[in-house]
mmCIF file of C-alpha atoms in Angstrom:
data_model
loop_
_atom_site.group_PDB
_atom_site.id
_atom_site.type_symbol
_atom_site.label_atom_id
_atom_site.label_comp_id
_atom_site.label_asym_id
_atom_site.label_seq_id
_atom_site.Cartn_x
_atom_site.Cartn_y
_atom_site.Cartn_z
ATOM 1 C CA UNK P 451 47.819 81.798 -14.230
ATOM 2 C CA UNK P 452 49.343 84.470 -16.568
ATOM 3 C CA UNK P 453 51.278 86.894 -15.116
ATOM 4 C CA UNK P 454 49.832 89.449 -16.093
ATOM 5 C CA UNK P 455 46.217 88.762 -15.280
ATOM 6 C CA UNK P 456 44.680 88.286 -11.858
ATOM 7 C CA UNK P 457 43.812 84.858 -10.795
ATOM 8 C CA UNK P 458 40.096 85.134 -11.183
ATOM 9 C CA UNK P 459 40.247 85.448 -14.336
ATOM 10 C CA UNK P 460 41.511 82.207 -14.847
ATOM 11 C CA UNK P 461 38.655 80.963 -12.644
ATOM 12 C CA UNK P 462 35.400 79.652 -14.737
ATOM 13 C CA UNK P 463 33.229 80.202 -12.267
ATOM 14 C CA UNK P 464 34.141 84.219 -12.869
ATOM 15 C CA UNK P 465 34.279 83.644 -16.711
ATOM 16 C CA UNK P 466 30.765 82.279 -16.516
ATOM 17 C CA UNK P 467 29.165 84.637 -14.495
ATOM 18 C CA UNK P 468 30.892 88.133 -16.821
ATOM 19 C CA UNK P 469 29.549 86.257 -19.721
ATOM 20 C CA UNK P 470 26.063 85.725 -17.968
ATOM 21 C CA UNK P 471 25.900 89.698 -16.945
ATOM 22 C CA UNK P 472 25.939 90.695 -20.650
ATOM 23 C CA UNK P 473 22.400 89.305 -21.382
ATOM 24 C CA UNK P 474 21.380 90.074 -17.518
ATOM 25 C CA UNK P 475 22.391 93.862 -18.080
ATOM 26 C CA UNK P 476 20.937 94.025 -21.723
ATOM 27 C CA UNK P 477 17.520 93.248 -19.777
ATOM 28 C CA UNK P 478 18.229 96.004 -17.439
ATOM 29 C CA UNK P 479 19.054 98.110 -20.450
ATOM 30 C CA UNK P 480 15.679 97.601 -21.607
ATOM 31 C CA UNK P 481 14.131 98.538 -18.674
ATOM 32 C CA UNK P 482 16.083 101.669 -18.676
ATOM 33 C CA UNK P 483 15.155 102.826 -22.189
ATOM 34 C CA UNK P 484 11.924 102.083 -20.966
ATOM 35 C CA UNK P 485 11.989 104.495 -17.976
ATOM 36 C CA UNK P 486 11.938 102.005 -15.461
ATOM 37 C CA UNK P 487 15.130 103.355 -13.858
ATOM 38 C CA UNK P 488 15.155 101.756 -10.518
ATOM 39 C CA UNK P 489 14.565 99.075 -11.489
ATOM 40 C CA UNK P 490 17.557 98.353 -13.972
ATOM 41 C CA UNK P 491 19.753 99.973 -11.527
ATOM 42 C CA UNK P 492 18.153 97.313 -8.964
ATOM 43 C CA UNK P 493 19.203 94.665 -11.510
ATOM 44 C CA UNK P 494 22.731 95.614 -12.047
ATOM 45 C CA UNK P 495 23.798 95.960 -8.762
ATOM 46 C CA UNK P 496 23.605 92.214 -7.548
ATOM 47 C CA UNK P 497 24.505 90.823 -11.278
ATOM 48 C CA UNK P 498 28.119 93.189 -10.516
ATOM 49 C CA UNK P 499 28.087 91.721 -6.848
ATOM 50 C CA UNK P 500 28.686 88.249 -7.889
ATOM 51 C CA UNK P 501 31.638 88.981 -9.951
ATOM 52 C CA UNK P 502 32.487 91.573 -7.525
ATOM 53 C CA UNK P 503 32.871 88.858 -4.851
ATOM 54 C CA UNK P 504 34.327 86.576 -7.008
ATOM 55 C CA UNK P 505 37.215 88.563 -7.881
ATOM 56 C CA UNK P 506 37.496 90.348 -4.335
ATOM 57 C CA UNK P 507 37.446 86.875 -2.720
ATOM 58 C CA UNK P 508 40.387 85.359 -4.801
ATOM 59 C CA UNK P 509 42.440 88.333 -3.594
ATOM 60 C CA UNK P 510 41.862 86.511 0.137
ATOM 61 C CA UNK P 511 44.965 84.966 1.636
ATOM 62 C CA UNK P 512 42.884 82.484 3.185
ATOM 63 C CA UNK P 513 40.707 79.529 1.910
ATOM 64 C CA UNK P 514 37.936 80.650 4.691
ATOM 65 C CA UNK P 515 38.281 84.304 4.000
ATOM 66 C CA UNK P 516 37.468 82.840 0.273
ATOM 67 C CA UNK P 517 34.878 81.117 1.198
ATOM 68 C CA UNK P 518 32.918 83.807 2.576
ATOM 69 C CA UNK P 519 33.290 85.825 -0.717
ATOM 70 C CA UNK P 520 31.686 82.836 -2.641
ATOM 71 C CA UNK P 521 29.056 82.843 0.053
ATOM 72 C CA UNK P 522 28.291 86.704 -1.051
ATOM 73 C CA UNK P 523 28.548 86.002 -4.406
ATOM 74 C CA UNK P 524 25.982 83.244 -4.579
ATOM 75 C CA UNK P 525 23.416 84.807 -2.577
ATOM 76 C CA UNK P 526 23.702 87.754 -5.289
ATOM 77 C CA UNK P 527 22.662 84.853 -7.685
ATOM 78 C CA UNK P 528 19.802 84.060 -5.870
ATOM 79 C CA UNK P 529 18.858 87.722 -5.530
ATOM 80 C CA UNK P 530 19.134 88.228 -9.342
ATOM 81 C CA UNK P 531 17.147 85.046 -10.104
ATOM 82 C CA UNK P 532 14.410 86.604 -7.789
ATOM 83 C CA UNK P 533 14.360 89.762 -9.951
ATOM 84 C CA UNK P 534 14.090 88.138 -12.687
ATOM 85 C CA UNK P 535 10.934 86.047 -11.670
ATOM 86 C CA UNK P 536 9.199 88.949 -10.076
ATOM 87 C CA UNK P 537 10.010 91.344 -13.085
ATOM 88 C CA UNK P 538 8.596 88.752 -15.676
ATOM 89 C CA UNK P 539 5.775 88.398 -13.497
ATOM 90 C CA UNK P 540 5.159 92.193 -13.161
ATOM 91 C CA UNK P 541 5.260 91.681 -17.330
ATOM 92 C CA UNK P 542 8.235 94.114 -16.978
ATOM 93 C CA UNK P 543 10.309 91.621 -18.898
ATOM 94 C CA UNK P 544 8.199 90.276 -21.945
ATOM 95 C CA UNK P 545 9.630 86.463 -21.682
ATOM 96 C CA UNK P 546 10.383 84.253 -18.819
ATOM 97 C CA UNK P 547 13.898 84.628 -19.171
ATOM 98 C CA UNK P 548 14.679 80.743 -19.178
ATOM 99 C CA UNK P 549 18.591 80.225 -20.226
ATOM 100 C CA UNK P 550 19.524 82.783 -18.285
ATOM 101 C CA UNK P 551 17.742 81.248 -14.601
ATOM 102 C CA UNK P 552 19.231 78.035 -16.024
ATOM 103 C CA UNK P 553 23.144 79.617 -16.204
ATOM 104 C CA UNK P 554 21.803 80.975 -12.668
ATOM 105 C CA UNK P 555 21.515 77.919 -11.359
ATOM 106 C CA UNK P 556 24.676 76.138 -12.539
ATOM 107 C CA UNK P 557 26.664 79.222 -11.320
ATOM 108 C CA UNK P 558 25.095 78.627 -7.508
ATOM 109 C CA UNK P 559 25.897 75.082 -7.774
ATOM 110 C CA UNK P 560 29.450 76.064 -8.653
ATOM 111 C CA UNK P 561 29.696 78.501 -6.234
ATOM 112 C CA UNK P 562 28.568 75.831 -3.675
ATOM 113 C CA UNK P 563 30.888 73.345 -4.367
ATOM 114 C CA UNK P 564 33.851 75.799 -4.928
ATOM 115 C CA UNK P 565 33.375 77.054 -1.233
ATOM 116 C CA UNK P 566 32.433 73.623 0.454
ATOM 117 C CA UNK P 567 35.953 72.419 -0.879
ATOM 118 C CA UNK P 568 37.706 75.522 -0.173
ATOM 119 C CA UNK P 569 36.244 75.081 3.716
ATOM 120 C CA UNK P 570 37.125 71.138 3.306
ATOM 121 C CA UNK P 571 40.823 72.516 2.682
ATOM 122 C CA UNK P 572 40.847 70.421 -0.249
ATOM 123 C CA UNK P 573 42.316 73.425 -2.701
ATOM 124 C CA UNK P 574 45.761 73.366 -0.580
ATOM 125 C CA UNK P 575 47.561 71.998 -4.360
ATOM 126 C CA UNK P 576 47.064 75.285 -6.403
ATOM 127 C CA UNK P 577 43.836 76.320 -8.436
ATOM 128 C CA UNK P 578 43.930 73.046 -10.861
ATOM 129 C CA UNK P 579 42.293 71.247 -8.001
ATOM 130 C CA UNK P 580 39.525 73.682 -7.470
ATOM 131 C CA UNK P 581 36.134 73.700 -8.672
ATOM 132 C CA UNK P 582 35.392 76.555 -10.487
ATOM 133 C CA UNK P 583 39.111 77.358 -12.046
ATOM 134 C CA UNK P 584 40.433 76.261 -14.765
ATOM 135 C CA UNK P 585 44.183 75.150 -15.560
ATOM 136 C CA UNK P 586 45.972 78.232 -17.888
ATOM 137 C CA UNK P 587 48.191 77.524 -20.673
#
Protein backbone atom coordinates (compact mmCIF):
# COMPACT_ATOMS: atom_id res chain seq x y z
CA UNK A 1 0.00 0.00 0.00
CA UNK A 2 1.33 3.51 -0.90
CA UNK A 3 1.62 5.77 1.66
CA UNK A 4 -0.09 8.11 0.56
CA UNK A 5 -3.28 6.41 -0.51
CA UNK A 6 -5.78 4.62 1.69
CA UNK A 7 -5.80 0.93 1.65
CA UNK A 8 -8.93 0.46 -0.35
CA UNK A 9 -7.67 1.71 -2.98
CA UNK A 10 -5.31 -0.86 -3.38
CA UNK A 11 -8.21 -3.31 -2.98
CA UNK A 12 -9.75 -4.65 -6.52
CA UNK A 13 -12.76 -5.35 -5.28
CA UNK A 14 -13.08 -1.24 -4.72
CA UNK A 15 -11.26 -0.61 -8.10
CA UNK A 16 -13.90 -2.73 -9.78
CA UNK A 17 -16.85 -1.50 -8.36
CA UNK A 18 -15.62 2.83 -9.02
CA UNK A 19 -15.02 1.63 -12.48
CA UNK A 20 -18.52 -0.16 -12.64
CA UNK A 21 -20.38 3.19 -11.17
CA UNK A 22 -19.23 5.21 -14.22
CA UNK A 23 -21.52 3.34 -16.72
CA UNK A 24 -24.16 2.69 -13.69
CA UNK A 25 -24.33 6.60 -13.10
CA UNK A 26 -24.21 7.49 -16.92
CA UNK A 27 -27.64 5.43 -16.92
CA UNK A 28 -28.86 7.46 -14.10
CA UNK A 29 -27.68 10.49 -16.00
CA UNK A 30 -29.95 9.59 -18.65
CA UNK A 31 -32.74 9.25 -16.65
CA UNK A 32 -32.11 12.60 -15.24
CA UNK A 33 -31.91 14.50 -18.54
CA UNK A 34 -34.92 12.72 -19.09
CA UNK A 35 -36.83 14.09 -16.05
CA UNK A 36 -37.03 11.03 -14.29
CA UNK A 37 -35.37 12.53 -11.20
CA UNK A 38 -36.12 10.07 -8.54
CA UNK A 39 -35.36 7.73 -10.10
CA UNK A 40 -31.58 8.47 -11.00
CA UNK A 41 -31.19 9.75 -7.59
CA UNK A 42 -32.68 6.16 -6.53
CA UNK A 43 -29.90 4.69 -8.70
CA UNK A 44 -26.98 6.53 -7.39
CA UNK A 45 -27.46 6.12 -3.98
CA UNK A 46 -26.86 2.24 -3.62
CA UNK A 47 -24.16 2.25 -6.69
CA UNK A 48 -22.15 5.04 -3.97
CA UNK A 49 -23.12 2.59 -1.03
CA UNK A 50 -21.05 -0.19 -2.23
CA UNK A 51 -17.95 1.76 -2.55
CA UNK A 52 -19.03 3.64 0.39
CA UNK A 53 -18.84 0.42 2.45
CA UNK A 54 -15.99 -0.73 0.86
CA UNK A 55 -13.83 2.02 1.76
CA UNK A 56 -15.57 2.70 5.28
CA UNK A 57 -15.09 -1.01 6.09
CA UNK A 58 -11.25 -1.15 5.38
CA UNK A 59 -10.95 1.72 7.87
CA UNK A 60 -12.30 -1.20 10.56
CA UNK A 61 -9.71 -2.37 13.04
CA UNK A 62 -11.27 -5.60 13.02
CA UNK A 63 -11.66 -8.46 10.42
CA UNK A 64 -15.50 -8.87 11.76
CA UNK A 65 -16.15 -5.19 11.91
CA UNK A 66 -14.90 -5.64 8.05
CA UNK A 67 -16.91 -8.09 7.38
CA UNK A 68 -20.03 -6.44 8.12
CA UNK A 69 -19.09 -3.52 5.75
CA UNK A 70 -18.72 -6.09 2.84
CA UNK A 71 -22.03 -7.47 3.98
CA UNK A 72 -23.54 -3.73 3.30
CA UNK A 73 -21.78 -3.34 0.37
CA UNK A 74 -23.00 -6.43 -1.41
CA UNK A 75 -26.50 -6.14 -0.59
CA UNK A 76 -26.17 -2.54 -2.34
CA UNK A 77 -25.17 -4.77 -5.39
CA UNK A 78 -28.07 -6.68 -5.25
CA UNK A 79 -30.23 -3.60 -4.79
CA UNK A 80 -28.67 -1.94 -7.90
CA UNK A 81 -29.02 -5.12 -10.01
CA UNK A 82 -32.79 -4.97 -8.99
CA UNK A 83 -33.04 -1.42 -10.38
CA UNK A 84 -31.66 -2.18 -13.16
CA UNK A 85 -34.07 -5.13 -14.07
CA UNK A 86 -37.15 -3.30 -13.00
CA UNK A 87 -36.07 -0.01 -14.86
CA UNK A 88 -35.41 -1.97 -18.20
CA UNK A 89 -38.57 -3.58 -17.66
CA UNK A 90 -40.49 -0.29 -17.02
CA UNK A 91 -38.60 0.49 -20.70
CA UNK A 92 -36.99 3.31 -18.62
CA UNK A 93 -33.63 2.03 -19.75
CA UNK A 94 -33.81 1.20 -23.60
CA UNK A 95 -31.41 -2.09 -23.33
CA UNK A 96 -31.15 -4.82 -20.85
CA UNK A 97 -28.12 -3.57 -19.48
CA UNK A 98 -26.16 -7.00 -19.76
CA UNK A 99 -22.22 -6.29 -18.96
CA UNK A 100 -23.03 -4.28 -16.42
CA UNK A 101 -25.49 -7.19 -14.28
CA UNK A 102 -22.58 -9.42 -15.36
CA UNK A 103 -19.68 -7.01 -13.45
CA UNK A 104 -22.67 -7.10 -10.77
CA UNK A 105 -22.41 -10.38 -10.26
CA UNK A 106 -18.64 -10.98 -10.12
CA UNK A 107 -18.44 -8.02 -7.64
CA UNK A 108 -21.08 -10.05 -5.13
CA UNK A 109 -19.11 -13.09 -5.58
CA UNK A 110 -16.04 -11.11 -4.55
CA UNK A 111 -17.58 -9.51 -1.92
CA UNK A 112 -18.66 -12.99 -0.65
CA UNK A 113 -15.58 -14.57 -0.59
CA UNK A 114 -13.63 -11.46 0.69
CA UNK A 115 -15.90 -11.49 3.90
CA UNK A 116 -16.23 -15.39 4.37
CA UNK A 117 -12.29 -15.32 4.63
CA UNK A 118 -12.09 -12.25 6.57
CA UNK A 119 -14.72 -14.13 9.21
CA UNK A 120 -12.49 -17.47 8.61
CA UNK A 121 -9.53 -15.18 10.00
CA UNK A 122 -7.67 -16.25 7.11
CA UNK A 123 -6.45 -12.41 6.14
CA UNK A 124 -4.30 -12.31 9.57
CA UNK A 125 -0.82 -12.06 6.88
CA UNK A 126 -1.54 -8.52 5.41
CA UNK A 127 -3.86 -7.69 2.32
CA UNK A 128 -1.74 -10.00 -0.29
CA UNK A 129 -3.67 -12.88 1.15
CA UNK A 130 -7.06 -11.40 0.74
CA UNK A 131 -9.51 -11.79 -1.87
CA UNK A 132 -10.39 -8.78 -3.33
CA UNK A 133 -6.85 -6.73 -2.84
CA UNK A 134 -4.29 -6.65 -4.78
CA UNK A 135 -0.39 -6.60 -3.93
CA UNK A 136 1.03 -2.65 -4.63
CA UNK A 137 4.26 -1.99 -6.15
Amino acid sequence: MNSDSFRFEDMEIWIRAVDLSMPVFDIADNLEERKRYRFSEQLRGPMLSVTNNMAEGSGSDSDKDFAHFLNIARRSIFEVANMLIVFHRRRLIPDRPVEILRELVELSKMSLAFRRTLLAGCGSEGPERRPGIRKSG
